[in-house]
CSV table of C-alpha atoms in Angstrom, one decimal:
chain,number,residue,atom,x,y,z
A,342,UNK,CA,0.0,0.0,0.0
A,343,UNK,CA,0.8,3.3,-0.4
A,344,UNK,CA,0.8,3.9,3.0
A,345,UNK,CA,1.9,0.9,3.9
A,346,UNK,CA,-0.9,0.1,6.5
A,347,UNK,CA,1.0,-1.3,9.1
A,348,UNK,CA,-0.7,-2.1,12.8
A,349,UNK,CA,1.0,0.8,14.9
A,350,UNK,CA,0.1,-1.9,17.6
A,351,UNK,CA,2.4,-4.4,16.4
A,352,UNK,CA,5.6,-5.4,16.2
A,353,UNK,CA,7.7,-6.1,13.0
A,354,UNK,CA,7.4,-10.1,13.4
A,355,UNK,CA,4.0,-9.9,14.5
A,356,UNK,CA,3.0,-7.2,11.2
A,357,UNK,CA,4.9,-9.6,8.8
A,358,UNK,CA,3.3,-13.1,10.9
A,359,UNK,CA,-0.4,-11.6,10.9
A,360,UNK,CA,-1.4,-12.8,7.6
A,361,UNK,CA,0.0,-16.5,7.9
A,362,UNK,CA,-0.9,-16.4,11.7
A,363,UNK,CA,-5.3,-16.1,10.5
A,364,UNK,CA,-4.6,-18.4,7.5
A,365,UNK,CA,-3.9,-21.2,10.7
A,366,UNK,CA,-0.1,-21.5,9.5
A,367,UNK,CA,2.0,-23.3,11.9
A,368,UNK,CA,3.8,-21.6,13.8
A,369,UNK,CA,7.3,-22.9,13.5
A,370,UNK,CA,6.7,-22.6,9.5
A,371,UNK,CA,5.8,-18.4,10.2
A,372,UNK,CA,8.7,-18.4,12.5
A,373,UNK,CA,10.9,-19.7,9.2
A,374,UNK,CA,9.2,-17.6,6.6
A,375,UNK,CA,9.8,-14.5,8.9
A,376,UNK,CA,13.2,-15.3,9.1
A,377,UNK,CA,13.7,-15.4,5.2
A,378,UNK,CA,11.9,-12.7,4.4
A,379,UNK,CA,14.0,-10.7,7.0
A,380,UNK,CA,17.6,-12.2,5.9
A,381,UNK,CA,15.8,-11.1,2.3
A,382,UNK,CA,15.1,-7.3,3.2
A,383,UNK,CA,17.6,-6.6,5.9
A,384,UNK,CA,14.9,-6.8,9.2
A,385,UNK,CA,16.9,-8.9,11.3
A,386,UNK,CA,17.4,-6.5,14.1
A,387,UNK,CA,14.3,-4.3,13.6
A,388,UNK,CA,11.8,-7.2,14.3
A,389,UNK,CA,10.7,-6.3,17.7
A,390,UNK,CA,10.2,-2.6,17.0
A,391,UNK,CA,6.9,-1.0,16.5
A,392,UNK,CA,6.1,0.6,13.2
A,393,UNK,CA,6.5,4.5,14.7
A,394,UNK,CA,10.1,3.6,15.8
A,395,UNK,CA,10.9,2.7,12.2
A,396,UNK,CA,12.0,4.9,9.0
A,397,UNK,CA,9.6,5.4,5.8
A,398,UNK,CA,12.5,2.9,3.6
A,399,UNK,CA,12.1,0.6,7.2
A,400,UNK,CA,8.4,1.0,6.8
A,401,UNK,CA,8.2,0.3,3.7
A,402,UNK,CA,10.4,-3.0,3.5
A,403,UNK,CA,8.5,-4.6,6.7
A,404,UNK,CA,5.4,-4.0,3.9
A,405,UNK,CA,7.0,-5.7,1.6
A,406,UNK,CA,8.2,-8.5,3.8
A,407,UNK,CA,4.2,-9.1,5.2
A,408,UNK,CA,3.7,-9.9,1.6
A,409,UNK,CA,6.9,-12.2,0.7
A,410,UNK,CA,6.2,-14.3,3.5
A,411,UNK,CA,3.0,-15.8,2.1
A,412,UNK,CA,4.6,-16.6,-0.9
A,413,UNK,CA,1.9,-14.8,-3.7
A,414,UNK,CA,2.4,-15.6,-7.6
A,415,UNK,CA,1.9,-12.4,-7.9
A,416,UNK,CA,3.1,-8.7,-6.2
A,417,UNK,CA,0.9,-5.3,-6.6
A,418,UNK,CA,2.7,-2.4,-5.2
A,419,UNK,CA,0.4,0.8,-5.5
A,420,UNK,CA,3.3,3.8,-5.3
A,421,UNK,CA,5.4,2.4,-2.7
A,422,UNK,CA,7.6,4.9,-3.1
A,423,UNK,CA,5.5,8.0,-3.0
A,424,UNK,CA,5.9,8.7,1.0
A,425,UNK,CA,9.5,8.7,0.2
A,426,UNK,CA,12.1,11.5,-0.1
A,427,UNK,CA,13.9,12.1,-3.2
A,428,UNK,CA,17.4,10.4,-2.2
A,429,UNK,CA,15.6,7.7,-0.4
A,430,UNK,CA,13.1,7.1,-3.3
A,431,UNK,CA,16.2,6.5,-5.6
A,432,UNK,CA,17.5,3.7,-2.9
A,433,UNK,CA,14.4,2.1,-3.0
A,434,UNK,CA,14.1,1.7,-6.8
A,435,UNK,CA,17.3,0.1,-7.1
A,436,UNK,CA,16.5,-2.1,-3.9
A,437,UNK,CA,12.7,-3.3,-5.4
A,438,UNK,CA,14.9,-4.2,-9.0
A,439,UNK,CA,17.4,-6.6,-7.0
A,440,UNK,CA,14.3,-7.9,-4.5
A,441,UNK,CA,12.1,-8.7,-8.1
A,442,UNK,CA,15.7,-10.6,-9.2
A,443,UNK,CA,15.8,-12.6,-6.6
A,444,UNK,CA,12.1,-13.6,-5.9
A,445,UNK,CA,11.8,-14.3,-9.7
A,446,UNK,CA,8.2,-13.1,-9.2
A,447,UNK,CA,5.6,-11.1,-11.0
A,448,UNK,CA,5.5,-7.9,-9.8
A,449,UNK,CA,2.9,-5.0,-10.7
A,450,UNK,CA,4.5,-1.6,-9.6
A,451,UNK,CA,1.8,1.5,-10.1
A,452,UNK,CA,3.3,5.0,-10.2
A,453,UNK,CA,2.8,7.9,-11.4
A,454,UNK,CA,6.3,9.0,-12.1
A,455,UNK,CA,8.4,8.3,-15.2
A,456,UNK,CA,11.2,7.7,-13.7
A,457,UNK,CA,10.9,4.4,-11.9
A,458,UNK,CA,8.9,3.2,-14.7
A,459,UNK,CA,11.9,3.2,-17.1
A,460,UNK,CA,13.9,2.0,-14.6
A,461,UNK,CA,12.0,-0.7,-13.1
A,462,UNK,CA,10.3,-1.7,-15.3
A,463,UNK,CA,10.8,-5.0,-17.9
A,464,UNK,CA,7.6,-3.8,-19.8
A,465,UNK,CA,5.4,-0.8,-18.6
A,466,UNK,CA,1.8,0.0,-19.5
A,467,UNK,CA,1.0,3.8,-19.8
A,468,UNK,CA,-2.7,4.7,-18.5
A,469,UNK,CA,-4.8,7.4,-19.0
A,470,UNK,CA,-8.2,7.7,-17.8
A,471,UNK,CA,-8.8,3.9,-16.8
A,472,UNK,CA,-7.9,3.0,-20.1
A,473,UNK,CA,-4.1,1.1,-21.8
A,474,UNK,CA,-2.7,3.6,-24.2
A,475,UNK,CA,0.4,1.7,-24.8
A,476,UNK,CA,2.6,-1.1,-23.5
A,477,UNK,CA,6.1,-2.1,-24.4
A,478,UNK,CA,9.8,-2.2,-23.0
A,479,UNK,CA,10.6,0.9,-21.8
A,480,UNK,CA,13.3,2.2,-24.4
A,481,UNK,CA,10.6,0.9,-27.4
A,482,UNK,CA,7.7,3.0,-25.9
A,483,UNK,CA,10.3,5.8,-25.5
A,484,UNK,CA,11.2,5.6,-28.9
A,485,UNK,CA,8.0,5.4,-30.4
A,486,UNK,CA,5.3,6.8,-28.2
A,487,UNK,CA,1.7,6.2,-29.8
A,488,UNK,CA,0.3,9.7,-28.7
A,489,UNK,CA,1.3,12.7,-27.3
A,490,UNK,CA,0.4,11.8,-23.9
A,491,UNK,CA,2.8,8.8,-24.0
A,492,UNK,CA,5.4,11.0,-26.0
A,493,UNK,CA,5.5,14.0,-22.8
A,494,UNK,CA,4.9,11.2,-20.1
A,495,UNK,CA,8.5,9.2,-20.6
A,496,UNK,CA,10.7,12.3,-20.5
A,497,UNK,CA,11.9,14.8,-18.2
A,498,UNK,CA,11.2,17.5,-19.3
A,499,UNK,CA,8.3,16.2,-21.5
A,500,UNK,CA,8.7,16.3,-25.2
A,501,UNK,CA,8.6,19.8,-26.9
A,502,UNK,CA,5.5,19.4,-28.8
A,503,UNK,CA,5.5,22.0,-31.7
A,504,UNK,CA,2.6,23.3,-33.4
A,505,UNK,CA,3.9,23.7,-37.1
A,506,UNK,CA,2.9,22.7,-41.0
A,507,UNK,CA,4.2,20.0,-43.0
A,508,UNK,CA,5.4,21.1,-46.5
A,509,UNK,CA,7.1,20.1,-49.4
A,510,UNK,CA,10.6,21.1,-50.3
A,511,UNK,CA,12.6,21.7,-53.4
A,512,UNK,CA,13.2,18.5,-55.4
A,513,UNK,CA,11.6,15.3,-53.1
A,514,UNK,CA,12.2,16.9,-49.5
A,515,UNK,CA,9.9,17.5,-46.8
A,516,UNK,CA,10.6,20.6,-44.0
A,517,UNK,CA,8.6,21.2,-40.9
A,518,UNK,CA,7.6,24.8,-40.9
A,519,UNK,CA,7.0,25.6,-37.3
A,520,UNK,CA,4.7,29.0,-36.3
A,521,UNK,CA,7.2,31.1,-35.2
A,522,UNK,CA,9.1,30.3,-38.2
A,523,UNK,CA,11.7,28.1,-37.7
A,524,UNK,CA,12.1,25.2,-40.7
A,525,UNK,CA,13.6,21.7,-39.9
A,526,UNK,CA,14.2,19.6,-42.7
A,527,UNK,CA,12.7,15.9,-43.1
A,528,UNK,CA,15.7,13.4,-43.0
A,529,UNK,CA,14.8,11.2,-46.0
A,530,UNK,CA,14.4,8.0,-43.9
A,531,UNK,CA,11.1,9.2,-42.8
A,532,UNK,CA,9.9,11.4,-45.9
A,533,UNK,CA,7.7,8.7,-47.5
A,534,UNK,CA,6.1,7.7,-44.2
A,535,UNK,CA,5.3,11.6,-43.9
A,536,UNK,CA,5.0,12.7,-47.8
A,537,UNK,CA,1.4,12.3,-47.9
A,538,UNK,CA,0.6,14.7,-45.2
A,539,UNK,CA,2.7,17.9,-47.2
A,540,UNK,CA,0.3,20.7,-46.8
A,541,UNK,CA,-1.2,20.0,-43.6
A,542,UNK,CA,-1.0,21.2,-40.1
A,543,UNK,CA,1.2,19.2,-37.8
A,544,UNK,CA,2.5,18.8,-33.9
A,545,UNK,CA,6.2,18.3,-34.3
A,546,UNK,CA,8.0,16.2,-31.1
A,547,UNK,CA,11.6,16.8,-29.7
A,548,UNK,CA,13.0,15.3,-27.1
A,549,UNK,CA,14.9,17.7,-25.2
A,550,UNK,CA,17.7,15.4,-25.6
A,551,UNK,CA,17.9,16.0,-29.2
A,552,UNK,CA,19.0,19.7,-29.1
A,553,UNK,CA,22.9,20.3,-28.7
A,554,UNK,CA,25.3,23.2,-28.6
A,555,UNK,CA,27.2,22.3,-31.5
A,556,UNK,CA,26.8,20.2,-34.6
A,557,UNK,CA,28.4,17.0,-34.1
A,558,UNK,CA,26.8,15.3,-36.9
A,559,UNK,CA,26.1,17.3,-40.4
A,560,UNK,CA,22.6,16.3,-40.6
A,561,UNK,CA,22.2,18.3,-37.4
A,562,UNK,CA,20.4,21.3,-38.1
A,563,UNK,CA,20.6,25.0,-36.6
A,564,UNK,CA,17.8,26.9,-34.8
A,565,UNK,CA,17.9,30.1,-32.9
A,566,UNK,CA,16.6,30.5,-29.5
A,567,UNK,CA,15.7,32.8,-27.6
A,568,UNK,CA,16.7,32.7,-24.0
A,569,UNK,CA,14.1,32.3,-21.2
A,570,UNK,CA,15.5,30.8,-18.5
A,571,UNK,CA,18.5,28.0,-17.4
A,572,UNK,CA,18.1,25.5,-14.6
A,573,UNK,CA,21.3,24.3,-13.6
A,574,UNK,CA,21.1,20.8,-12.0
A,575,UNK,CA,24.7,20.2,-11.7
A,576,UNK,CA,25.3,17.5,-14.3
A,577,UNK,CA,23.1,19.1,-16.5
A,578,UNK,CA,21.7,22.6,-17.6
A,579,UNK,CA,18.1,22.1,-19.0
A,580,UNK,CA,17.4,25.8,-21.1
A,581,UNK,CA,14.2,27.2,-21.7
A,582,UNK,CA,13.6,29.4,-24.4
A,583,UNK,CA,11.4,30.7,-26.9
A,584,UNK,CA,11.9,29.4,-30.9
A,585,UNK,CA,12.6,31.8,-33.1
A,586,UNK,CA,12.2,31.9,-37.0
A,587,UNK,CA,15.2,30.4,-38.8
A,588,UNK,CA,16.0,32.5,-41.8
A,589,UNK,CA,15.1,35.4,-40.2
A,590,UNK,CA,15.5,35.3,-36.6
A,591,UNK,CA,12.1,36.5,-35.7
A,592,UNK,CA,10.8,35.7,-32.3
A,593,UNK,CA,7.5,37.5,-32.1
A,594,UNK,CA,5.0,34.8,-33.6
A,595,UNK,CA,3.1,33.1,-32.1
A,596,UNK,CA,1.8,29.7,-32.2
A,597,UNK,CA,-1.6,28.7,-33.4
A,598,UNK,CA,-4.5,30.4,-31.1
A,599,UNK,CA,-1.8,31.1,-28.5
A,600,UNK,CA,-0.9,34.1,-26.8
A,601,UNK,CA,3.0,33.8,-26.1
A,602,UNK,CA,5.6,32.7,-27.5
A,603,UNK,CA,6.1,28.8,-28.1
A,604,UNK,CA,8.9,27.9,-25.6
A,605,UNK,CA,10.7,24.7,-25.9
A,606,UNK,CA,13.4,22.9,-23.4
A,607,UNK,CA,16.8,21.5,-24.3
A,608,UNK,CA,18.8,19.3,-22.3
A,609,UNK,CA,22.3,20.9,-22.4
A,610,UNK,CA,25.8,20.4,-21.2
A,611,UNK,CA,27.0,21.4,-17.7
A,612,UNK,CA,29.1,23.7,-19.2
A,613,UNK,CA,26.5,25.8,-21.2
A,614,UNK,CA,25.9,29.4,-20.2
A,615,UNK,CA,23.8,32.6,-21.7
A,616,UNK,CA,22.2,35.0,-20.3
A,617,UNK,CA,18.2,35.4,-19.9
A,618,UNK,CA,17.1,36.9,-23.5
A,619,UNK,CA,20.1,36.4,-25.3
A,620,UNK,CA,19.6,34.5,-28.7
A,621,UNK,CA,21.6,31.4,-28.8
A,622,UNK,CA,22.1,29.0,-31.8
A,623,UNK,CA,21.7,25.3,-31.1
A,624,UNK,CA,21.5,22.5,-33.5
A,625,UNK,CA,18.3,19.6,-33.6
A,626,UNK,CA,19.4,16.2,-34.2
A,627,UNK,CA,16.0,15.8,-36.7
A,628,UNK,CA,16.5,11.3,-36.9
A,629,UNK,CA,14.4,10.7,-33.8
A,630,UNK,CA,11.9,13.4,-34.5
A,631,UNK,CA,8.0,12.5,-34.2
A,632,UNK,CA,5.0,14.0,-36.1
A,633,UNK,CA,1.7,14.3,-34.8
A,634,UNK,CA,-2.0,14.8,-36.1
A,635,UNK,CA,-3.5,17.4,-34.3
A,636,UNK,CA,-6.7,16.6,-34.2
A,637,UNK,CA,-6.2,13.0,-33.1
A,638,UNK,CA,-2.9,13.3,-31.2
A,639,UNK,CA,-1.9,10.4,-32.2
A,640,UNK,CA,1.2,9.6,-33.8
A,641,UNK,CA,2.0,9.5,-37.6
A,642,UNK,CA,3.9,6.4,-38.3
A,643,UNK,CA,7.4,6.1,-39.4
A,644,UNK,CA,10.3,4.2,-39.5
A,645,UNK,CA,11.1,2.3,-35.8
A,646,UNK,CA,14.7,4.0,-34.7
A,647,UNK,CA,15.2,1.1,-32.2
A,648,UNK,CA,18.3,-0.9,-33.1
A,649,UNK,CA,18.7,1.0,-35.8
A,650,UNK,CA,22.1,2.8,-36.9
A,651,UNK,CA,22.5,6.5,-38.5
């Protein structure tokens, strides 16, 4: 449980022995299965404590002990880690991935943040509304999300979803014009899963990810930003700014029915500085760019990146 529901009453053994205790187990067996579970989870010295003398992980770990001691097919952990702090909550992940190794069991793990489901997760199934959008390995539904939902769900920060219009280019090219102006051309792997939508209005996704300060590669492809704001998180800068038009640097339009400017984020370097409303140039890695139908939200099909080389 979320809250783990432990009897304050109780004692560790006696939490983790309750359920086997009404089911008429013997007691010599709960006495063994206790023992495991404790060797398992690292309780050997906390069993006689009461719940309010222990720590949320503690908690937390006795919880999942009263359930490994009667042996389910079968685990359903509703946002254990939600009563958690933040450097705690990133123990616990890594301590649920090497508990699932060694029980070998099923285990259904509910949350609502991104983060443990990619990294806990052998398949994940993204809900919305009481209702499977998608399921899949992690890095597949990350690579191809089926909506826009899925596509800003698996990401911190979400995918940049960009209102824009597909349109044809000189010769058998495709470009993304984007409202405020900025044009990003089609790489040719994906123009004839996109060339029958030329002429019609379009969400274009970028991971943050995807933007860099230099261009590595020479598909990469330049864009001019206008500086909004940088969070620093030590090994990363994430920067926030507002697109500007390509060719001719214009920042003041506005996307479709909005009333500011679009503002995207980019995952940068450690190392990148600028100052708030300075216009920076950085480059859009265009390969694992996603197209949307606006209407719909879903996704318009293309080429599968996964396992795939540039």
């Amino acid at each position: 449980f979320q809250s783990y529901a432990l009897y304050p009453h109780m004692s560790v053994r006696q939490n983790m022995a309750f359920g086997l205790k009404m089911r008429g187990t013997d007691a010599a067996v709960i006495d063994a299965k206790i023992a495991d579970a404790a060797n398992l989870l690292g309780l050997q010295n906390l069993l006689g404590r009461k719940p309010a003398a222990l720590s949320g992980g503690q908690r937390q770990r006795v919880a999942l002990g009263r359930a490994i001691v009667r042996e389910p097919a079968a685990f359903l952990l509703d946002e254990p880690l939600s009563n958690l702090d933040a450097q705690l909550r990133a123990e616990m992940r890594l301590e649920l991935v090497k508990l699932h190794r060694r029980l070998g069991r099923t285990i259904v793990h509910v949350t609502h943040d991104q983060v443990e489901a990619m990294t806990m997760g052998d398949r994940i199934c993204i809900m919305r509304d009481g209702r499977l959008i998608q399921a899949g390995r992690p890095l597949e539904v990350y690579a191809d999300p089926v909506n826009t939902f899925v596509a800003r769900f698996l990401a911190t920060p979400p995918m940049n979803l960009i209102p824009a219009t597909l349109q044809a280019a000189p010769g058998e090219g495709l470009s993304v014009l984007t409202d405020s102006g900025a044009v990003l051309a089609v790489p040719a792997r994906h123009r004839n899963a996109y060339g029958e939508r030329a002429g019609r209005r379009v969400i274009l996704g970028v991971r943050a990810e995807d933007f860099h300060e230099s261009p590595d590669k020479p598909d990469w492809q330049k864009i001019a930003v206008r500086v909004v704001a940088v969070e620093a998180l030590g090994a990363e800068n994430v920067l926030i700014g507002q697109i500007a038009g390509h060719a001719t640097g214009r920042d003041d339009a506005h996307p479709a029915g909005g009333d500011k400017p679009f503002e995207i984020a980019a995952r940068l370097s450690r190392y990148f500085t600028a100052p708030v409303g300075s216009m920076v140039e950085l480059y859009i890695d265009p390969l694992p760019m996603h197209l949307f139908d606006p209407e719909t939200e879903l996704v318009i099909a293309r080429p599968s990146l996964m396992g795939a080389t540039r």
